[in-house]
PDB file of C-alpha atoms and ligand atoms in Angstrom:
ATOM      1  CA  MET Z   1     107.125 112.710  98.395  1.00 52.00           C
ATOM      2  CA  LYS Z   2     104.126 114.450  99.831  1.00 52.00           C
ATOM      3  CA  GLY Z   3     105.104 118.050  99.032  1.00 54.00           C
ATOM      4  CA  ASN Z   4     105.222 117.130  95.341  1.00 58.00           C
ATOM      5  CA  SER Z   5     101.703 115.741  95.156  1.00 53.00           C
ATOM      6  CA  ASP Z   6     100.269 118.698  97.008  1.00 60.00           C
ATOM      7  CA  ALA Z   7     101.629 120.968  94.269  1.00 73.00           C
ATOM      8  CA  ILE Z   8      99.526 119.250  91.582  1.00 83.00           C
ATOM      9  CA  ILE Z   9      96.109 119.249  93.175  1.00 82.00           C
ATOM     10  CA  GLN Z  10      94.393 121.770  95.399  1.00 85.00           C
ATOM     11  CA  ALA Z  11      95.563 121.645  99.022  1.00 86.00           C
ATOM     12  CA  HIS Z  12      92.155 120.762 100.467  1.00 89.00           C
ATOM     13  CA  VAL Z  13      91.744 117.923  97.954  1.00 87.00           C
ATOM     14  CA  ALA Z  14      95.208 116.613  98.865  1.00 83.00           C
ATOM     15  CA  THR Z  15      94.266 116.727 102.551  1.00 87.00           C
ATOM     16  CA  TYR Z  16      90.999 114.934 101.886  1.00 89.00           C
ATOM     17  CA  LEU Z  17      92.683 112.258  99.759  1.00 86.00           C
ATOM     18  CA  GLY Z  18      95.171 111.744 102.587  1.00 85.00           C
ATOM     19  CA  THR Z  19      92.279 110.565 104.768  1.00 90.00           C
ATOM     20  CA  LEU Z  20      91.481 107.836 102.225  1.00 91.00           C
ATOM     21  CA  GLU Z  21      94.903 106.218 102.081  1.00 89.00           C
ATOM     22  CA  ALA Z  22      94.996 102.492 102.682  1.00 87.00           C
ATOM     23  CA  PRO Z  23      96.420 101.384 106.041  1.00 88.00           C
ATOM     24  CA  ARG Z  24     100.043 100.231 105.984  1.00 91.00           C
ATOM     25  CA  ASP Z  25     101.570  97.417 107.993  1.00 95.00           C
ATOM     26  CA  ALA Z  26     104.379  97.934 110.511  1.00 97.00           C
ATOM     27  CA  LEU Z  27     107.173  97.418 107.971  1.00 98.00           C
ATOM     28  CA  LEU Z  28     105.883  99.926 105.410  1.00 98.00           C
ATOM     29  CA  ALA Z  29     105.136 102.396 108.231  1.00 97.00           C
ATOM     30  CA  LYS Z  30     108.715 101.961 109.467  1.00 98.00           C
ATOM     31  CA  MET Z  31     110.065 102.560 105.960  1.00 98.00           C
ATOM     32  CA  GLU Z  32     107.934 105.684 105.574  1.00 97.00           C
ATOM     33  CA  ALA Z  33     109.313 106.990 108.883  1.00 98.00           C
ATOM     34  CA  HIS Z  34     112.857 106.149 107.713  1.00 98.00           C
ATOM     35  CA  ALA Z  35     112.306 108.009 104.435  1.00 98.00           C
ATOM     36  CA  GLU Z  36     110.857 111.031 106.236  1.00 97.00           C
ATOM     37  CA  ARG Z  37     113.702 111.119 108.757  1.00 98.00           C
ATOM     38  CA  GLU Z  38     116.478 110.741 106.171  1.00 97.00           C
ATOM     39  CA  ASN Z  39     114.796 112.597 103.333  1.00 97.00           C
ATOM     40  CA  GLN Z  40     114.683 109.579 101.031  1.00 98.00           C
ATOM     41  CA  PRO Z  41     112.391 109.881  98.001  1.00 97.00           C
ATOM     42  CA  ILE Z  42     110.164 106.812  98.342  1.00 98.00           C
ATOM     43  CA  SER Z  43     106.861 106.517  96.486  1.00 97.00           C
ATOM     44  CA  ASP Z  44     103.834 108.212  97.983  1.00 93.00           C
ATOM     45  CA  PRO Z  45     101.298 105.890  99.643  1.00 93.00           C
ATOM     46  CA  GLU Z  46      98.610 106.661  97.035  1.00 92.00           C
ATOM     47  CA  VAL Z  47     101.015 105.736  94.242  1.00 95.00           C
ATOM     48  CA  ALA Z  48     101.808 102.520  96.123  1.00 96.00           C
ATOM     49  CA  THR Z  49      98.082 101.771  96.232  1.00 95.00           C
ATOM     50  CA  LEU Z  50      97.763 102.410  92.496  1.00 96.00           C
ATOM     51  CA  LEU Z  51     100.698 100.037  91.892  1.00 98.00           C
ATOM     52  CA  ARG Z  52      98.994  97.364  94.016  1.00 97.00           C
ATOM     53  CA  ILE Z  53      95.737  97.728  92.088  1.00 97.00           C
ATOM     54  CA  LEU Z  54      97.437  97.542  88.691  1.00 98.00           C
ATOM     55  CA  VAL Z  55      99.557  94.550  89.699  1.00 98.00           C
ATOM     56  CA  HIS Z  56      96.546  92.719  91.122  1.00 97.00           C
ATOM     57  CA  ALA Z  57      94.621  93.375  87.919  1.00 96.00           C
ATOM     58  CA  THR Z  58      97.373  92.286  85.526  1.00 96.00           C
ATOM     59  CA  GLN Z  59      99.109  89.489  87.500  1.00 97.00           C
ATOM     60  CA  PRO Z  60     102.627  90.057  86.105  1.00 98.00           C
ATOM     61  CA  THR Z  61     105.289  87.434  86.732  1.00 97.00           C
ATOM     62  CA  HIS Z  62     108.317  89.593  85.853  1.00 97.00           C
ATOM     63  CA  LEU Z  63     108.382  93.143  87.138  1.00 98.00           C
ATOM     64  CA  VAL Z  64     111.121  95.724  86.705  1.00 98.00           C
ATOM     65  CA  GLU Z  65     111.455  98.756  88.925  1.00 98.00           C
ATOM     66  CA  VAL Z  66     113.814 101.503  87.761  1.00 98.00           C
ATOM     67  CA  GLY Z  67     114.956 103.255  90.949  1.00 98.00           C
ATOM     68  CA  THR Z  68     114.816 101.251  94.184  1.00 98.00           C
ATOM     69  CA  ASN Z  69     115.721 103.721  96.912  1.00 98.00           C
ATOM     70  CA  ILE Z  70     115.151 101.923 100.237  1.00 98.00           C
ATOM     71  CA  GLY Z  71     112.946  99.234  98.681  1.00 98.00           C
ATOM     72  CA  TYR Z  72     109.465 100.555  99.454  1.00 98.00           C
ATOM     73  CA  GLY Z  73     108.110 100.237  95.905  1.00 98.00           C
ATOM     74  CA  ALA Z  74     109.814  96.887  95.342  1.00 98.00           C
ATOM     75  CA  ILE Z  75     108.193  95.430  98.462  1.00 98.00           C
ATOM     76  CA  VAL Z  76     104.782  96.796  97.450  1.00 98.00           C
ATOM     77  CA  LEU Z  77     105.162  95.338  93.952  1.00 98.00           C
ATOM     78  CA  ALA Z  78     106.419  91.942  95.129  1.00 98.00           C
ATOM     79  CA  ARG Z  79     103.699  91.546  97.724  1.00 98.00           C
ATOM     80  CA  ALA Z  80     100.994  92.448  95.194  1.00 98.00           C
ATOM     81  CA  ALA Z  81     102.409  90.183  92.491  1.00 98.00           C
ATOM     82  CA  GLY Z  82     102.554  87.115  94.719  1.00 97.00           C
ATOM     83  CA  GLU Z  83     104.750  84.072  95.049  1.00 97.00           C
ATOM     84  CA  LYS Z  84     105.195  83.229  91.366  1.00 96.00           C
ATOM     85  CA  ALA Z  85     106.494  86.661  90.427  1.00 98.00           C
ATOM     86  CA  HIS Z  86     109.964  88.193  90.522  1.00 98.00           C
ATOM     87  CA  VAL Z  87     110.881  91.846  90.872  1.00 98.00           C
ATOM     88  CA  ASP Z  88     114.169  93.128  89.469  1.00 97.00           C
ATOM     89  CA  THR Z  89     114.929  96.569  90.826  1.00 98.00           C
ATOM     90  CA  VAL Z  90     117.980  98.779  90.286  1.00 98.00           C
ATOM     91  CA  GLU Z  91     119.669 101.347  92.498  1.00 98.00           C
ATOM     92  CA  LEU Z  92     122.940 103.188  91.932  1.00 98.00           C
ATOM     93  CA  ARG Z  93     124.007 104.134  95.478  1.00 98.00           C
ATOM     94  CA  PRO Z  94     125.679 101.233  97.345  1.00 98.00           C
ATOM     95  CA  ASN Z  95     124.653 102.437 100.815  1.00 98.00           C
ATOM     96  CA  ILE Z  96     121.015 102.661  99.718  1.00 98.00           C
ATOM     97  CA  VAL Z  97     121.240  99.253  98.042  1.00 98.00           C
ATOM     98  CA  ALA Z  98     122.326  97.788 101.384  1.00 98.00           C
ATOM     99  CA  ILE Z  99     119.373  99.394 103.155  1.00 98.00           C
ATOM    100  CA  ALA Z 100     116.938  98.180 100.483  1.00 98.00           C
ATOM    101  CA  ARG Z 101     118.286  94.633 100.691  1.00 98.00           C
ATOM    102  CA  GLY Z 102     117.865  94.759 104.459  1.00 98.00           C
ATOM    103  CA  TYR Z 103     114.218  95.775 104.185  1.00 98.00           C
ATOM    104  CA  VAL Z 104     113.554  93.197 101.461  1.00 98.00           C
ATOM    105  CA  GLU Z 105     114.976  90.539 103.772  1.00 98.00           C
ATOM    106  CA  GLU Z 106     112.896  91.832 106.676  1.00 98.00           C
ATOM    107  CA  ALA Z 107     109.831  91.542 104.439  1.00 98.00           C
ATOM    108  CA  GLY Z 108     110.722  87.897 103.741  1.00 98.00           C
ATOM    109  CA  LEU Z 109     111.027  88.673 100.038  1.00 98.00           C
ATOM    110  CA  SER Z 110     114.698  88.023  99.313  1.00 98.00           C
ATOM    111  CA  SER Z 111     113.850  85.151  96.957  1.00 98.00           C
ATOM    112  CA  ARG Z 112     111.344  87.264  95.029  1.00 98.00           C
ATOM    113  CA  VAL Z 113     113.121  90.620  94.816  1.00 98.00           C
ATOM    114  CA  THR Z 114     116.601  91.212  93.409  1.00 98.00           C
ATOM    115  CA  VAL Z 115     118.095  94.594  94.212  1.00 98.00           C
ATOM    116  CA  HIS Z 116     120.708  95.242  91.529  1.00 98.00           C
ATOM    117  CA  GLU Z 117     123.469  97.702  92.300  1.00 98.00           C
ATOM    118  CA  ALA Z 118     123.949  99.421  88.947  1.00 98.00           C
ATOM    119  CA  ASP Z 119     123.283 102.429  86.795  1.00 98.00           C
ATOM    120  CA  ALA Z 120     119.720 102.109  85.523  1.00 98.00           C
ATOM    121  CA  LEU Z 121     120.547 102.612  81.846  1.00 97.00           C
ATOM    122  CA  SER Z 122     123.330  99.993  81.922  1.00 96.00           C
ATOM    123  CA  PHE Z 123     121.048  97.625  83.819  1.00 96.00           C
ATOM    124  CA  LEU Z 124     118.196  98.007  81.312  1.00 96.00           C
ATOM    125  CA  LYS Z 125     120.542  97.534  78.357  1.00 93.00           C
ATOM    126  CA  ALA Z 126     121.739  94.278  79.892  1.00 90.00           C
ATOM    127  CA  ARG Z 127     118.445  92.874  81.207  1.00 77.00           C
ATOM    128  CA  CYS Z 128     115.802  93.814  78.722  1.00 72.00           C
ATOM    129  CA  ALA Z 129     116.008  90.682  76.615  1.00 76.00           C
ATOM    130  CA  LYS Z 130     113.850  89.000  79.270  1.00 86.00           C
ATOM    131  CA  PRO Z 131     110.118  89.732  78.806  1.00 95.00           C
ATOM    132  CA  VAL Z 132     108.664  92.222  81.266  1.00 97.00           C
ATOM    133  CA  GLN Z 133     104.980  92.371  82.164  1.00 98.00           C
ATOM    134  CA  PHE Z 134     105.133  95.335  84.514  1.00 98.00           C
ATOM    135  CA  ALA Z 135     107.633  98.190  84.672  1.00 98.00           C
ATOM    136  CA  TYR Z 136     107.731 100.960  87.250  1.00 98.00           C
ATOM    137  CA  ILE Z 137     109.882 103.927  86.238  1.00 98.00           C
ATOM    138  CA  ASP Z 138     110.890 106.068  89.208  1.00 98.00           C
ATOM    139  CA  CYS Z 139     114.487 107.145  88.730  1.00 98.00           C
ATOM    140  CA  VAL Z 140     116.466 109.885  86.917  1.00 98.00           C
ATOM    141  CA  LYS Z 141     113.824 112.148  85.364  1.00 97.00           C
ATOM    142  CA  GLU Z 142     116.100 113.249  82.520  1.00 98.00           C
ATOM    143  CA  ASP Z 143     116.473 109.581  81.497  1.00 98.00           C
ATOM    144  CA  TYR Z 144     112.787 108.583  81.429  1.00 98.00           C
ATOM    145  CA  ALA Z 145     112.621 108.670  77.613  1.00 98.00           C
ATOM    146  CA  ALA Z 146     115.725 106.479  77.384  1.00 98.00           C
ATOM    147  CA  TYR Z 147     114.241 104.025  79.913  1.00 98.00           C
ATOM    148  CA  LEU Z 148     111.139 103.853  77.715  1.00 98.00           C
ATOM    149  CA  ASP Z 149     113.210 103.128  74.601  1.00 97.00           C
ATOM    150  CA  LEU Z 150     114.955 100.275  76.401  1.00 96.00           C
ATOM    151  CA  LEU Z 151     111.862  98.852  78.085  1.00 97.00           C
ATOM    152  CA  ALA Z 152     109.407  99.093  75.181  1.00 97.00           C
ATOM    153  CA  PRO Z 153     110.738  96.124  73.153  1.00 96.00           C
ATOM    154  CA  ALA Z 154     110.902  93.943  76.287  1.00 96.00           C
ATOM    155  CA  MET Z 155     107.325  94.608  77.381  1.00 97.00           C
ATOM    156  CA  THR Z 156     104.820  91.848  76.665  1.00 97.00           C
ATOM    157  CA  LYS Z 157     101.498  92.522  74.964  1.00 97.00           C
ATOM    158  CA  GLY Z 158      99.148  93.831  77.657  1.00 97.00           C
ATOM    159  CA  GLY Z 159     102.157  94.737  79.794  1.00 98.00           C
ATOM    160  CA  LEU Z 160     102.015  97.908  81.841  1.00 98.00           C
ATOM    161  CA  ILE Z 161     104.445 100.757  82.275  1.00 98.00           C
ATOM    162  CA  VAL Z 162     103.864 103.105  85.204  1.00 98.00           C
ATOM    163  CA  ALA Z 163     106.049 106.194  85.579  1.00 98.00           C
ATOM    164  CA  ASP Z 164     106.039 108.443  88.632  1.00 98.00           C
ATOM    165  CA  ASN Z 165     106.612 112.210  88.981  1.00 97.00           C
ATOM    166  CA  VAL Z 166     105.789 112.950  85.343  1.00 97.00           C
ATOM    167  CA  LEU Z 167     104.217 116.340  86.179  1.00 96.00           C
ATOM    168  CA  TRP Z 168     107.100 117.280  88.499  1.00 94.00           C
ATOM    169  CA  ARG Z 169     105.381 119.507  91.068  1.00 91.00           C
ATOM    170  CA  GLY Z 170     103.184 120.930  88.333  1.00 91.00           C
ATOM    171  CA  MET Z 171     106.155 122.320  86.400  1.00 94.00           C
ATOM    172  CA  VAL Z 172     105.724 120.088  83.354  1.00 95.00           C
ATOM    173  CA  GLY Z 173     103.593 122.077  80.934  1.00 86.00           C
ATOM    174  CA  GLN Z 174     104.115 125.274  82.921  1.00 88.00           C
ATOM    175  CA  ALA Z 175     105.184 128.258  80.783  1.00 87.00           C
ATOM    176  CA  ASP Z 176     107.692 129.748  83.184  1.00 90.00           C
ATOM    177  CA  VAL Z 177     109.708 126.961  84.809  1.00 89.00           C
ATOM    178  CA  PRO Z 178     112.437 128.052  87.269  1.00 90.00           C
ATOM    179  CA  GLU Z 179     115.805 127.700  85.563  1.00 92.00           C
ATOM    180  CA  LYS Z 180     117.155 125.007  87.877  1.00 93.00           C
ATOM    181  CA  GLU Z 181     114.191 122.738  87.058  1.00 92.00           C
ATOM    182  CA  ARG Z 182     113.977 123.503  83.325  1.00 94.00           C
ATOM    183  CA  VAL Z 183     116.019 120.558  82.028  1.00 95.00           C
ATOM    184  CA  ARG Z 184     114.092 118.114  84.186  1.00 96.00           C
ATOM    185  CA  ALA Z 185     110.669 119.540  83.306  1.00 96.00           C
ATOM    186  CA  THR Z 186     111.545 119.577  79.592  1.00 96.00           C
ATOM    187  CA  ALA Z 187     112.765 115.976  79.747  1.00 97.00           C
ATOM    188  CA  LEU Z 188     109.580 114.848  81.469  1.00 98.00           C
ATOM    189  CA  ALA Z 189     107.434 116.698  78.911  1.00 97.00           C
ATOM    190  CA  ALA Z 190     109.354 114.906  76.150  1.00 97.00           C
ATOM    191  CA  PHE Z 191     108.805 111.570  77.918  1.00 98.00           C
ATOM    192  CA  ASN Z 192     105.067 112.201  78.319  1.00 98.00           C
ATOM    193  CA  ALA Z 193     104.754 113.122  74.641  1.00 98.00           C
ATOM    194  CA  LYS Z 194     106.779 110.098  73.551  1.00 98.00           C
ATOM    195  CA  LEU Z 195     104.750 107.692  75.680  1.00 98.00           C
ATOM    196  CA  THR Z 196     101.290 109.049  74.842  1.00 98.00           C
ATOM    197  CA  LYS Z 197     102.110 109.115  71.097  1.00 98.00           C
ATOM    198  CA  HIS Z 198     103.962 105.782  71.080  1.00 98.00           C
ATOM    199  CA  ALA Z 199     102.783 103.464  68.303  1.00 97.00           C
ATOM    200  CA  ASP Z 200     103.005 100.412  70.588  1.00 98.00           C
ATOM    201  CA  PHE Z 201     101.295 101.809  73.682  1.00 98.00           C
ATOM    202  CA  THR Z 202      98.052 103.323  74.822  1.00 98.00           C
ATOM    203  CA  ALA Z 203      98.978 105.793  77.548  1.00 98.00           C
ATOM    204  CA  THR Z 204      97.636 108.538  79.728  1.00 98.00           C
ATOM    205  CA  VAL Z 205      98.975 110.879  82.394  1.00 97.00           C
ATOM    206  CA  LEU Z 206      97.019 110.980  85.630  1.00 95.00           C
ATOM    207  CA  PRO Z 207      97.156 114.268  87.579  1.00 91.00           C
ATOM    208  CA  PHE Z 208      97.533 112.195  90.692  1.00 86.00           C
ATOM    209  CA  GLY Z 209     100.334 112.227  93.219  1.00 87.00           C
ATOM    210  CA  ASP Z 210     103.174 114.045  91.436  1.00 92.00           C
ATOM    211  CA  GLY Z 211     101.731 112.968  88.077  1.00 95.00           C
ATOM    212  CA  VAL Z 212     101.666 109.293  87.137  1.00 97.00           C
ATOM    213  CA  ALA Z 213     101.831 107.984  83.567  1.00 98.00           C
ATOM    214  CA  VAL Z 214     100.183 104.638  82.853  1.00 98.00           C
ATOM    215  CA  ALA Z 215     100.642 102.803  79.577  1.00 98.00           C
ATOM    216  CA  THR Z 216      99.708  99.414  78.211  1.00 98.00           C
ATOM    217  CA  LYS Z 217     101.389  97.718  75.261  1.00 98.00           C
ATOM    218  CA  HIS Z 218      99.130  96.593  72.431  1.00 95.00           C
TER     219      HIS Z 218
HETATM  220  C1  SAM R   1     112.488 108.177  93.563  1.00 80.26           C
HETATM  221  S1  SAM R   1     113.695 107.098  94.162  1.00 80.26           S
HETATM  222  C2  SAM R   1     112.936 105.501  93.949  1.00 80.26           C
HETATM  223  C3  SAM R   1     111.801 105.237  94.904  1.00 80.26           C
HETATM  224  C4  SAM R   1     111.270 103.829  94.808  1.00 80.26           C
HETATM  225  N1  SAM R   1     110.917 103.499  93.449  1.00 80.26           N
HETATM  226  C5  SAM R   1     110.057 103.639  95.686  1.00 80.26           C
HETATM  227  O1  SAM R   1     108.990 103.268  95.162  1.00 80.26           O
HETATM  228  O2  SAM R   1     110.123 103.865  96.882  1.00 80.26           O
HETATM  229  C6  SAM R   1     114.895 107.105  92.893  1.00 80.26           C
HETATM  230  C7  SAM R   1     116.159 106.335  93.210  1.00 80.26           C
HETATM  231  O3  SAM R   1     116.941 106.244  92.023  1.00 80.26           O
HETATM  232  C8  SAM R   1     118.308 106.227  92.408  1.00 80.26           C
HETATM  233  N2  SAM R   1     119.135 106.598  91.264  1.00 80.26           N
HETATM  234  C9  SAM R   1     119.582 107.839  90.901  1.00 80.26           C
HETATM  235  N3  SAM R   1     120.314 107.773  89.781  1.00 80.26           N
HETATM  236  C10 SAM R   1     120.340 106.469  89.414  1.00 80.26           C
HETATM  237  C11 SAM R   1     120.917 105.765  88.322  1.00 80.26           C
HETATM  238  N4  SAM R   1     121.621 106.403  87.364  1.00 80.26           N
HETATM  239  N5  SAM R   1     120.730 104.433  88.263  1.00 80.26           N
HETATM  240  C12 SAM R   1     120.044 103.782  89.227  1.00 80.26           C
HETATM  241  N6  SAM R   1     119.465 104.384  90.270  1.00 80.26           N
HETATM  242  C13 SAM R   1     119.608 105.721  90.372  1.00 80.26           C
HETATM  243  C14 SAM R   1     118.366 107.215  93.537  1.00 80.26           C
HETATM  244  O4  SAM R   1     119.525 106.970  94.319  1.00 80.26           O
HETATM  245  C15 SAM R   1     117.044 106.998  94.254  1.00 80.26           C
HETATM  246  O5  SAM R   1     117.228 106.143  95.354  1.00 80.26           O
END
């Protein structure tokens, strides 16, 4: 969500970067308008572009997205990964699942994207036996470290984990976090530390968007 990214970088830089965003087709533009209208937290366009680049570069065949919302990220991932790849994505809210499935169908991707209606932790516990080449974490911030624990053994060598919102409007690492955001900011700080110090991953946090962590398994 745009307001988040503008809190991390200087306003004029955010405005400038906005002029560089890749054009979107009619479907993604429609989904962005839907998200704006109904206040749905889809990925920012620059994060979507980063996902496309990383997927193109690594050519994963099994991708997992934790947190579907209306399906914007899943469609971006599936399009970038191509016909041989499959995206498993998980969303808790049934009404949002229905919307996501509708957009996935409209994108012609129903055979390449499965929108699972489930709690993300239960889903990951059940699915993670299957090797994963690319994981996009974009769900409950307090659970990011648990998602990592569940995903890490399933990731293939060279596999990528991308996690969004890891600087949470600049509050992660801030000394005086407002009380209502403290648990979330603390959880994200713990996730960032866990990922960047993980014995099986090389990871960094990009001060980009709302903060994006990128890690590769070695
Ligand atoms: C930030 S949005 C995902 C955006 C999406 N990844 C994209 O790229 O557009 C996070 C989603 O996670 C869902 N969610 C919240 N708690 C969940 C849970 N316990 N399990 C699964 N999904 C959950 C929310 O309903 C919300 O739609």
